[in-house]
Amino acid sequence: MKVGIIGATGYGGNELYRLLSKHPHVKECILYTSSEAEKAYRDSYPHLTGISGESLTAINTAGIDSEVDVLFMASPPGAAAELLPEICMEKVKVIDLSGDLRLRDSKTYESWYKRKAADPAITRKAVYGLSELNKEAIRGASVISNPGCFPTAAILGLAPAVSGELIDESSIIIDAKTGVSGAGRKPGAGVHYAETNENFKIYKVNEHQHIPEIEQVLLEMNSAVKPLTFQTHLVPMTRGIMTTIYAGAKSGSLNEWHDLYKEFYKDCYFVRVRPVGEFPSTKEVYGSNYCDIGIAFDDRTGRITVVSVIDNLMKGAAGQAVQNFNLMNGFDETAGLEMAPLYP
């Protein structure tokens, strides 16, 4: 297939290129840009010297449907809402990583993202691409809304407990940490080396735009879910997300909770539930499409603790997008994604 990447010069776009350029079912990657047309791609990423011979191509929305079979939108929020109405989506499949299509309610999107929402007709057509929970719908989709990085880790960590109605739905607290690459490639004071090195800081307290996305998905699994507490922290590392999730348990023991999670994810290749008493670290999924989960239950407090880790650029972005690409085109779900994590 021929695929296109809008936003190829960003970290997520570059990770897509790394995966798709060697994908067994992809014969060509067209790399689109809004400002650097005809520039050699390796000039943006010198580590691709001798690997990439592609040049960046100007975005021509009227002609994209004749150039590619599948279009990946790895651009910042707002770009998909602007560009997709100009693209003939009857001819090209779309996987949007920007977040523009994740929230079904336009007013909710505009309240949290502080920008105009996408055309509701496009949003209604988009299938939420959390592969482990929505596989059959993804297989029949022509437009995929790729989940956010934090929501991927949080929802996979909570799904078995929430869908089984085994926790107090008003007690959910998600404590999340991310590496600096989650902020993208654009420089700024918040991700400046001197600001992040040997530092650990909380940001967007009670106002992170991923809150309504997490709540929207959990409510579909359990209508009793109440507004949750979700806080994000920036950690001085390049890649990785760890979510530590707390909730009051209605019943169960540690072994029962562990069995529940193992059973829920038994057919999910990229979710690895760790043995009882073992908890994952971000380095253990680095560069891979895995989500690793560890579980604890405190008899004294009656609370369950779930630790969920992903690589934010892989399972949190490009890896999951390729997983969705595989499903929507009838390929093996793991195609192009079977690499082991990089360690150490």
XYZ file of C-alpha atoms in Angstrom:
344
model
C 0.000 0.000 0.000
C 0.960 3.644 -0.377
C 0.700 5.670 2.812
C 1.024 9.365 3.561
C 2.140 11.069 6.771
C 1.113 14.649 7.490
C 3.362 15.934 10.258
C 6.330 13.759 9.326
C 8.872 16.155 10.858
C 7.427 15.756 14.367
C 8.426 13.000 16.762
C 5.220 11.033 16.192
C 5.531 11.383 12.415
C 9.132 10.252 12.487
C 8.187 7.233 14.572
C 5.487 6.420 12.016
C 8.101 6.578 9.272
C 10.386 4.225 11.219
C 7.605 1.643 11.418
C 5.921 2.091 8.052
C 9.086 2.300 5.940
C 9.843 -1.310 6.914
C 6.245 -2.533 7.127
C 5.640 -5.714 5.082
C 2.483 -4.277 3.457
C 3.746 -0.754 2.679
C 5.582 -0.030 -0.562
C 5.847 3.766 -0.332
C 5.685 6.533 2.292
C 4.857 10.056 1.149
C 5.913 12.622 3.719
C 3.808 15.778 3.696
C 4.774 19.176 5.057
C 3.135 22.585 5.290
C 6.372 24.569 5.135
C 9.425 22.528 4.056
C 8.504 21.109 0.633
C 11.338 19.460 -1.347
C 13.639 19.397 1.674
C 15.345 16.025 2.137
C 13.817 14.159 5.070
C 17.235 13.170 6.367
C 17.973 16.904 6.776
C 15.304 16.977 9.478
C 16.510 13.691 10.973
C 20.225 13.044 10.248
C 20.003 9.602 11.883
C 18.223 8.537 8.670
C 21.307 9.179 6.528
C 21.648 6.303 4.085
C 18.232 4.979 5.155
C 15.752 7.552 3.886
C 15.865 8.878 0.337
C 12.516 10.665 0.607
C 11.956 14.390 0.306
C 9.148 16.298 1.989
C 6.097 16.974 -0.178
C 3.758 19.964 -0.066
C 0.253 19.199 1.213
C -2.261 19.197 -1.639
C -5.542 18.150 -0.043
C -7.323 17.928 -3.402
C -4.853 15.357 -4.710
C -4.027 13.259 -1.656
C -6.781 10.724 -2.355
C -5.079 9.831 -5.655
C -1.608 9.599 -4.073
C -2.139 7.355 -1.043
C -4.348 4.540 0.204
C -4.083 5.516 3.889
C -3.297 8.910 5.380
C -1.809 9.326 8.853
C -2.436 12.725 10.448
C 0.445 13.198 12.922
C -0.043 16.948 13.115
C -0.824 19.118 16.169
C -4.454 19.589 17.297
C -6.464 21.693 14.876
C -4.821 20.552 11.637
C -7.069 17.550 11.063
C -10.196 19.629 11.684
C -8.973 22.092 9.059
C -7.671 19.675 6.423
C -9.998 16.667 6.485
C -13.060 18.452 4.975
C -10.910 19.090 1.886
C -9.883 15.431 1.487
C -12.071 12.866 -0.249
C -12.401 10.299 2.507
C -14.435 8.026 0.270
C -11.163 7.192 -1.494
C -8.561 7.324 1.272
C -8.610 5.879 4.758
C -7.565 8.216 7.564
C -5.868 7.596 10.902
C -5.815 10.794 12.947
C -3.281 11.104 15.777
C -3.980 14.780 16.498
C -6.886 14.394 18.910
C -9.345 16.388 16.802
C -11.764 13.462 16.403
C -11.611 11.862 19.856
C -14.410 13.737 21.595
C -17.877 13.278 20.152
C -19.371 16.402 21.663
C -18.178 19.597 19.962
C -18.826 21.807 22.976
C -16.773 19.503 25.203
C -13.910 19.572 22.707
C -13.943 23.347 22.445
C -14.088 23.736 26.225
C -11.036 21.542 26.855
C -8.945 22.161 23.726
C -9.724 25.900 23.459
C -10.187 25.712 19.679
C -12.951 25.124 17.155
C -14.109 21.518 16.903
C -13.982 19.409 13.754
C -17.006 18.972 11.517
C -19.418 16.751 13.521
C -20.067 14.659 10.404
C -16.409 13.615 10.379
C -16.291 13.098 14.138
C -19.346 10.829 13.998
C -17.688 8.751 11.291
C -14.475 8.251 13.278
C -13.958 5.032 15.238
C -12.006 5.358 18.479
C -8.865 3.338 17.861
C -8.046 1.707 21.170
C -7.323 -1.619 19.552
C -7.779 -3.876 22.569
C -11.287 -2.581 23.318
C -12.669 -1.741 19.872
C -11.168 -4.281 17.506
C -14.243 -5.222 15.470
C -15.299 -1.615 14.857
C -11.731 -0.746 13.787
C -11.750 -3.573 11.247
C -14.677 -1.972 9.443
C -13.575 1.648 9.795
C -12.425 4.138 7.187
C -11.610 6.886 9.713
C -9.774 6.157 12.962
C -9.294 8.519 15.870
C -6.064 7.332 17.449
C -6.251 7.615 21.264
C -4.105 9.992 23.267
C -1.005 8.663 25.008
C -2.209 9.237 28.577
C -5.699 7.825 27.845
C -4.185 4.686 26.323
C -2.246 3.875 29.487
C -5.059 4.942 31.822
C -7.941 3.210 30.044
C -6.056 -0.066 29.553
C -5.190 0.058 33.250
C -8.825 0.605 34.258
C -10.881 -1.290 31.663
C -11.186 -4.694 33.394
C -12.149 -3.135 36.729
C -14.570 -0.576 35.281
C -16.309 -2.914 32.850
C -16.751 -5.489 35.617
C -18.283 -2.848 37.920
C -15.884 -3.996 40.624
C -14.693 -0.604 41.870
C -16.311 2.425 43.448
C -16.946 4.476 40.316
C -16.527 7.752 42.199
C -13.115 6.896 43.644
C -10.842 6.813 40.562
C -7.547 8.705 40.838
C -4.958 8.592 38.033
C -1.444 9.820 38.786
C 0.395 10.061 35.452
C 4.003 10.799 34.487
C 5.422 11.373 31.009
C 8.743 11.850 29.283
C 9.551 15.105 27.494
C 8.940 13.805 23.953
C 5.213 13.865 24.757
C 5.369 17.652 24.368
C 6.479 17.328 20.742
C 9.552 18.614 18.921
C 8.795 22.324 19.005
C 11.156 24.022 21.483
C 9.823 25.932 24.455
C 10.686 26.987 27.981
C 8.641 24.167 29.484
C 10.812 21.502 27.833
C 14.131 23.376 27.844
C 16.955 21.173 29.169
C 17.712 23.507 32.039
C 14.027 23.514 33.018
C 13.511 19.745 32.915
C 16.850 18.196 33.881
C 16.945 17.136 37.548
C 13.399 18.431 37.896
C 9.967 16.886 38.366
C 6.865 19.015 37.914
C 3.117 18.797 37.749
C 1.267 20.591 34.955
C -2.273 21.306 33.722
C -3.652 20.582 37.188
C -7.309 19.495 36.892
C -7.471 20.814 33.322
C -5.642 18.361 31.067
C -7.449 17.895 27.742
C -7.237 14.106 28.052
C -9.618 14.041 31.033
C -12.849 14.065 28.969
C -11.412 11.441 26.598
C -10.744 9.036 29.456
C -14.161 9.690 30.996
C -15.953 9.280 27.644
C -14.500 5.791 27.110
C -14.996 4.633 30.705
C -18.628 5.814 30.660
C -19.252 3.660 27.598
C -18.100 0.664 29.632
C -19.920 1.621 32.837
C -22.543 4.377 32.983
C -22.007 4.769 36.745
C -18.496 6.239 36.308
C -18.206 9.664 37.955
C -15.796 12.530 37.164
C -12.302 11.295 37.964
C -9.114 12.884 39.241
C -6.316 12.899 36.673
C -2.989 14.688 37.201
C 0.020 14.786 34.901
C 3.704 15.225 35.702
C 6.746 15.846 33.512
C 9.719 13.569 34.190
C 13.278 14.258 32.902
C 13.381 11.311 30.484
C 12.832 11.145 26.733
C 10.163 8.463 26.358
C 7.646 6.719 28.500
C 4.413 7.068 30.453
C 3.569 5.575 33.804
C 0.061 5.825 35.203
C -0.487 4.778 38.789
C -4.214 4.289 39.288
C -6.071 4.096 42.602
C -9.694 3.083 43.234
C -11.787 1.659 46.007
C -12.614 -2.002 45.397
C -16.108 -3.357 45.989
C -14.800 -6.883 46.551
C -12.054 -9.314 45.688
C -8.571 -10.426 46.679
C -5.246 -9.806 44.963
C -5.337 -13.172 43.183
C -8.919 -12.609 42.043
C -8.032 -9.174 40.665
C -4.988 -10.585 38.916
C -7.043 -13.393 37.360
C -9.588 -10.828 36.167
C -6.923 -8.815 34.335
C -5.265 -11.905 32.854
C -8.595 -13.147 31.527
C -9.617 -9.733 30.156
C -6.422 -9.366 28.133
C -5.797 -13.012 27.253
C -6.227 -12.372 23.514
C -4.419 -9.009 23.460
C -0.900 -9.499 22.139
C 0.372 -6.069 23.153
C -0.934 -6.017 26.740
C 1.252 -7.909 29.203
C -0.137 -8.415 32.707
C 2.794 -8.948 35.041
C 2.910 -11.750 37.647
C 1.545 -11.032 41.119
C 3.926 -8.773 43.041
C 5.772 -7.544 39.933
C 5.413 -3.996 38.610
C 6.603 -2.642 35.256
C 8.901 0.298 34.601
C 8.884 2.528 31.541
C 12.261 1.248 30.359
C 10.752 -2.224 29.999
C 8.462 -1.116 27.136
C 10.844 1.459 25.584
C 10.615 1.522 21.785
C 7.862 -1.101 21.693
C 4.094 -1.277 21.272
C 3.524 -3.045 24.588
C 1.429 -1.865 27.512
C 2.600 -3.579 30.702
C 0.344 -3.726 33.761
C 0.993 -4.566 37.400
C -1.714 -4.906 40.062
C -1.805 -4.582 43.850
C -4.659 -4.872 46.319
C -4.485 -3.437 49.834
C -6.628 -5.418 52.291
C -6.137 -2.680 54.882
C -7.638 0.154 52.807
C -9.733 -1.877 50.370
C -8.115 -0.119 47.411
C -6.740 -1.535 44.193
C -3.582 -0.015 42.690
C -2.868 -0.523 38.990
C 0.434 0.470 37.375
C 0.271 0.810 33.581
C 3.269 1.754 31.426
C 3.699 2.485 27.709
C 6.140 4.188 25.360
C 4.269 7.411 24.566
C 5.575 7.536 20.970
C 4.728 3.887 20.301
C 1.638 2.435 22.030
C 0.739 6.034 22.853
C 0.941 7.242 19.241
C 2.676 5.718 16.188
C 2.706 2.070 17.271
C -0.976 2.094 18.053
C -1.684 3.888 14.754
C 0.112 1.098 12.882
C -1.779 -1.499 14.938
C -5.003 0.197 13.789
C -3.673 0.348 10.204
C -3.181 -3.414 10.331
C -6.661 -4.104 11.683
C -8.549 -1.809 9.288
C -6.778 -3.342 6.281
C -7.128 -6.990 7.272
C -3.447 -7.554 8.049
C -2.031 -9.423 11.019
C -2.440 -7.070 13.993
C 1.243 -7.389 14.894
C 2.651 -6.716 11.401
C 5.620 -4.364 11.601
C 5.346 -4.159 15.392
C 6.938 -7.292 16.751
C 10.185 -5.706 17.887
C 11.269 -6.308 21.479
C 11.624 -3.291 23.773
C 15.019 -1.560 23.769
C 16.883 -2.313 26.973
C 18.539 -0.877 28.938
